[in-house]
XYZ file of C-alpha atoms in Angstrom:
353
model
C -12.823 28.172 -10.035
C -10.043 29.526 -11.254
C -7.327 26.482 -11.659
C -3.532 27.381 -10.652
C -2.962 27.266 -14.339
C -5.137 30.564 -14.634
C -3.598 31.811 -11.505
C -0.162 31.895 -12.928
C 0.543 35.277 -14.601
C 3.436 35.846 -17.631
C 5.702 36.827 -15.331
C 6.415 33.189 -13.661
C 5.148 34.405 -9.793
C 3.846 31.976 -7.389
C 0.487 31.412 -7.309
C -1.680 33.248 -4.499
C -2.364 31.035 -1.654
C -5.779 30.353 -2.546
C -4.804 29.194 -6.356
C -2.519 26.470 -4.395
C -5.371 25.105 -2.362
C -7.684 25.397 -5.227
C -5.197 22.816 -7.031
C -5.255 20.517 -4.320
C -8.822 20.288 -4.656
C -8.491 19.527 -8.347
C -5.732 17.044 -7.324
C -8.828 14.814 -5.322
C -11.347 14.745 -8.326
C -8.736 13.957 -10.588
C -7.633 11.038 -8.392
C -11.573 9.713 -8.504
C -11.503 10.247 -12.059
C -8.261 7.600 -12.503
C -10.393 5.436 -10.122
C -13.331 5.417 -12.611
C -11.056 4.209 -15.331
C -9.964 1.559 -13.672
C -13.161 0.379 -12.401
C -15.111 0.728 -15.310
C -11.852 -1.572 -17.000
C -11.375 1.398 -19.441
C -7.567 0.602 -19.846
C -7.601 -2.899 -20.498
C -10.394 -2.233 -23.381
C -7.884 0.178 -25.073
C -4.945 -2.223 -24.586
C -5.499 -3.447 -28.310
C -5.746 0.158 -29.986
C -7.846 3.034 -30.020
C -11.636 2.887 -29.440
C -14.315 5.340 -29.887
C -16.716 6.786 -26.830
C -19.488 5.007 -28.412
C -17.290 1.504 -28.640
C -16.268 1.894 -24.916
C -20.125 2.483 -23.892
C -21.160 0.000 -25.310
C -18.138 -2.705 -24.289
C -18.513 -1.083 -20.691
C -22.665 -0.905 -20.570
C -22.463 2.729 -20.024
C -24.157 6.174 -20.836
C -22.293 7.426 -23.451
C -22.197 11.296 -22.859
C -21.334 10.921 -19.517
C -18.751 8.384 -20.614
C -17.480 10.942 -22.830
C -16.660 13.902 -20.680
C -14.488 11.098 -18.221
C -13.020 10.381 -21.529
C -11.679 13.938 -22.204
C -11.075 14.636 -18.557
C -8.392 11.702 -18.344
C -7.230 12.928 -21.864
C -6.511 16.132 -20.239
C -4.705 14.380 -17.622
C -2.380 12.865 -20.121
C -3.891 9.181 -18.914
C -5.384 8.867 -22.394
C -4.568 10.357 -26.009
C -7.324 11.921 -28.187
C -6.927 9.901 -31.604
C -9.232 12.124 -34.323
C -12.902 13.847 -33.337
C -13.940 10.992 -30.657
C -11.333 8.430 -30.338
C -8.898 7.552 -27.562
C -5.923 5.414 -26.742
C -4.387 4.243 -23.623
C -1.150 7.021 -23.033
C 1.952 5.958 -21.453
C 0.819 7.228 -17.980
C -2.342 5.045 -18.475
C -0.716 1.776 -19.137
C 0.024 0.800 -15.196
C -3.860 0.815 -14.692
C -4.084 -2.123 -17.039
C -4.741 -5.372 -15.390
C -1.756 -7.448 -17.234
C 0.506 -4.749 -17.044
C 3.714 -5.921 -15.545
C 3.926 -2.718 -13.486
C -0.048 -2.823 -12.679
C -1.214 -0.798 -9.968
C -5.003 -0.884 -10.844
C -5.738 -2.861 -7.432
C -3.830 -0.091 -5.597
C -6.215 2.595 -7.494
C -9.403 0.695 -7.099
C -8.346 0.327 -3.350
C -6.986 3.521 -2.605
C -9.940 5.602 -4.034
C -12.632 3.052 -4.027
C -16.106 3.105 -1.602
C -14.340 1.879 1.315
C -11.503 3.984 1.688
C -13.460 7.073 0.377
C -16.574 6.743 2.956
C -13.765 6.434 5.635
C -11.987 9.897 4.845
C -15.753 11.278 5.339
C -15.326 10.198 8.863
C -11.890 12.042 9.533
C -13.290 15.354 10.771
C -15.526 12.970 13.235
C -12.581 10.725 14.164
C -10.338 13.954 14.629
C -12.582 14.982 17.013
C -13.644 11.546 19.214
C -10.555 9.770 18.477
C -12.387 6.817 17.134
C -11.046 5.244 13.686
C -12.860 6.848 11.393
C -13.202 3.232 9.430
C -15.125 2.353 12.098
C -17.397 5.065 12.076
C -18.032 4.512 8.538
C -18.458 0.955 8.386
C -19.281 -0.167 11.889
C -16.613 -2.561 12.216
C -12.725 -2.463 12.005
C -11.010 -2.863 8.814
C -10.072 -6.476 9.306
C -13.260 -7.451 10.349
C -15.010 -5.862 7.113
C -12.684 -7.537 4.627
C -13.166 -10.855 6.234
C -16.805 -10.303 6.020
C -16.821 -8.922 2.070
C -14.346 -11.085 -0.020
C -14.743 -9.270 -2.745
C -13.331 -6.230 -1.410
C -10.638 -8.042 0.357
C -9.542 -9.204 -2.848
C -8.784 -5.907 -4.122
C -6.895 -5.479 -0.911
C -4.406 -8.306 -1.563
C -4.208 -7.102 -4.758
C -3.362 -3.604 -4.303
C -0.595 -4.860 -1.306
C 0.804 -7.396 -3.645
C 1.178 -4.703 -6.387
C 3.096 -2.415 -3.928
C 5.398 -5.494 -2.533
C 5.964 -6.024 -6.191
C 7.660 -2.660 -6.594
C 9.244 -2.702 -3.272
C 10.906 -6.078 -2.854
C 13.964 -6.196 -4.708
C 15.592 -3.417 -3.182
C 14.440 -4.537 0.139
C 15.203 -7.759 0.174
C 18.811 -6.765 -1.111
C 19.117 -4.289 2.128
C 17.772 -7.276 4.255
C 20.465 -9.714 2.918
C 18.284 -13.064 3.786
C 20.040 -15.586 1.907
C 22.076 -16.034 5.553
C 19.297 -17.713 7.185
C 17.457 -21.285 6.686
C 14.214 -20.203 7.461
C 12.245 -17.151 6.840
C 8.605 -16.327 7.972
C 7.040 -13.236 6.139
C 3.845 -12.418 8.592
C 1.056 -11.005 7.521
C 2.615 -11.655 4.156
C -0.420 -12.051 2.064
C -0.383 -13.599 -1.457
C 3.159 -14.497 -1.049
C 4.693 -12.082 -3.148
C 7.209 -10.549 -0.759
C 7.762 -14.518 0.276
C 8.380 -15.525 -3.571
C 10.824 -12.879 -4.191
C 13.101 -14.165 -1.053
C 12.589 -17.948 -2.541
C 13.729 -16.942 -5.767
C 16.598 -15.074 -5.045
C 18.056 -17.480 -2.725
C 17.308 -21.009 -3.699
C 18.935 -22.649 -0.436
C 16.242 -20.679 2.067
C 12.851 -22.149 2.844
C 10.037 -20.073 3.482
C 6.589 -19.693 5.170
C 3.591 -16.916 4.416
C 2.035 -16.469 8.108
C -1.684 -14.507 7.781
C -5.112 -14.809 8.310
C -7.061 -17.053 6.018
C -8.672 -13.691 3.954
C -5.000 -12.703 3.443
C -3.973 -16.015 1.676
C -6.801 -16.558 -0.881
C -4.063 -16.795 -3.651
C -0.948 -17.985 -1.530
C -0.793 -20.979 -2.800
C -0.781 -19.856 -6.567
C 1.610 -17.019 -6.091
C 3.916 -19.323 -4.950
C 3.501 -22.087 -7.405
C 3.416 -19.771 -10.008
C 7.157 -18.160 -8.827
C 8.240 -21.800 -8.816
C 9.298 -22.063 -5.105
C 5.658 -24.076 -3.839
C 7.818 -26.690 -2.848
C 10.196 -24.923 -0.580
C 7.566 -22.903 1.378
C 4.678 -23.174 3.859
C 1.045 -21.626 4.291
C -0.074 -21.037 7.590
C -2.977 -19.926 8.645
C -3.145 -17.493 12.009
C -3.503 -14.431 14.494
C -0.433 -12.883 15.102
C -2.067 -11.371 18.101
C -2.449 -14.659 19.780
C 0.781 -16.613 18.488
C 3.186 -16.623 15.316
C 5.228 -19.642 13.719
C 8.221 -20.972 15.627
C 11.386 -22.515 14.256
C 12.312 -19.818 11.663
C 15.815 -18.258 11.562
C 14.002 -14.671 10.528
C 10.681 -12.511 10.942
C 9.689 -10.423 8.053
C 7.127 -8.066 8.564
C 6.358 -5.573 5.705
C 4.072 -2.816 6.395
C 2.566 -4.504 9.297
C 3.061 -2.510 11.979
C 1.660 0.733 10.687
C -1.513 -0.982 10.588
C -1.781 -0.614 14.584
C -1.494 1.608 16.979
C 1.883 0.867 19.796
C -0.048 -0.949 22.094
C -1.209 -3.395 19.312
C 1.844 -3.699 17.572
C 3.571 -4.174 20.764
C 1.451 -7.070 21.047
C 2.712 -8.827 17.677
C 6.542 -7.972 18.690
C 6.096 -9.732 21.867
C 4.617 -12.945 20.132
C 7.498 -13.059 17.840
C 10.362 -12.208 20.957
C 8.602 -15.446 22.424
C 9.727 -17.292 19.990
C 12.453 -15.933 17.592
C 15.810 -17.706 18.709
C 18.792 -15.960 20.319
C 20.715 -15.742 16.966
C 17.312 -14.572 14.963
C 16.445 -11.406 13.341
C 13.196 -9.279 13.285
C 13.091 -7.417 9.901
C 10.604 -4.226 9.337
C 10.035 -2.635 6.205
C 8.126 0.411 6.985
C 7.960 3.851 6.013
C 9.591 6.451 8.221
C 7.968 9.681 9.100
C 10.510 12.930 9.270
C 11.715 13.427 12.895
C 10.882 17.204 12.403
C 8.518 18.805 9.277
C 9.738 20.792 6.647
C 7.082 23.037 5.165
C 6.826 22.800 1.246
C 8.755 19.359 0.947
C 6.524 17.060 -1.216
C 8.395 14.231 -0.317
C 7.766 14.696 4.003
C 3.908 15.950 2.817
C 3.452 12.588 1.068
C 4.739 10.669 3.902
C 2.407 12.721 6.507
C -0.755 12.624 4.348
C 0.119 8.527 4.323
C 0.519 8.699 8.204
C -2.963 10.319 8.283
C -4.557 7.675 5.629
C -3.516 4.989 8.496
C -5.350 6.924 10.876
C -8.769 7.141 8.316
C -8.182 3.325 7.048
C -7.177 1.123 10.098
C -6.537 3.364 13.475
C -2.659 2.830 12.834
C 0.088 4.979 12.347
C 3.644 5.594 10.512
C 6.308 5.900 13.032
C 9.739 7.749 12.914
C 13.128 5.578 12.935
C 13.546 6.637 16.523
C 9.486 5.764 17.199
C 10.447 1.970 15.788
C 13.830 2.060 18.063
C 11.844 2.618 21.219
C 9.265 0.594 20.164
C 11.448 -2.090 19.715
C 13.397 -1.673 22.836
C 10.160 -2.025 24.714
C 9.422 -5.182 23.344
C 12.760 -6.801 24.199
C 14.755 -6.049 20.745
C 17.563 -3.829 19.924
C 17.785 -2.689 16.589
C 21.203 -3.108 15.004
C 20.520 -1.478 11.680
C 18.396 1.000 9.609
C 18.777 0.858 5.751
C 17.283 3.838 4.138
C 15.569 3.055 0.220
C 15.235 6.561 -0.771
C 13.173 5.577 -3.770
C 10.108 4.826 -1.930
C 10.835 6.496 1.701
C 11.396 3.167 3.067
C 13.451 1.578 5.929
C 14.651 -1.889 6.364
C 14.793 -2.197 10.199
C 16.756 -4.967 11.971
C 16.760 -5.948 15.085
C 18.225 -8.994 17.461
C 16.794 -10.370 20.634
C 17.718 -8.278 23.637
């Protein structure tokens, strides 16, 4: 099969459609190769310097020749750098795959390209035909039930969410200006990464992390490590049943995109039932384009992530207007939408209507 590079002539003309589609296939393969590196712990083993494929195979417990071919592919993508005939070191591009890297996305890579999500994508065609969530077709249960029954997979999922939150939190929280509130509750707050950012930035604020038990497994440790545990409560519960009352600001980061409009509406109505008249609701979500521009990479990425929500949770990304309508239907008035271009996020602020 020709690669996209092979299809580009010396005159610099645009590759034909078949070559561009072929390149998309190769991108899928690249993601799986990087996932294998993260799963095998190769970046961690190379953190101290170059190693040969034989050394790595012995440490990992892998088949040497097969591992060597994986290392060559990773080097070809720039994740690793060849050093001599059969030694490899971690390139700059591969550093975030280390467990201890400050910008680590190892958990995100293991979740997004791991077997649970991958099996679900295998049911996309069936899901499109039937309307059934592909995750449920693949696993025989919803994603929340699956993670509750598989703690190792839940741990990877929670880590992935924390890694993404770590990156987006500073800009999102600056836009939300949460220092004006006395108590902030992070609904679906997982390991507490987002609330820890809030409380570190605003020493006078107290907070609550609210989630299901599997989401809260590491929350106390996160809050303690951030030095904010004395100002935070960890509360277990189900936001489809009820949410904590007595808070001034309700924060939901990428929660509504996990659910369809009916379920998202149920969450919002439970917040509306307890939020004080002067309270504020903050949604931190990606926003889909109102109209699609063919060939736009940023728009294509957003739309593919929407498709991922269909596959992995049965949820959906939404446009700004769709958020406004959803909020209006559940008793809220949208007061401000702030765009965060670097992450294609929106900070949506709303008040009880």
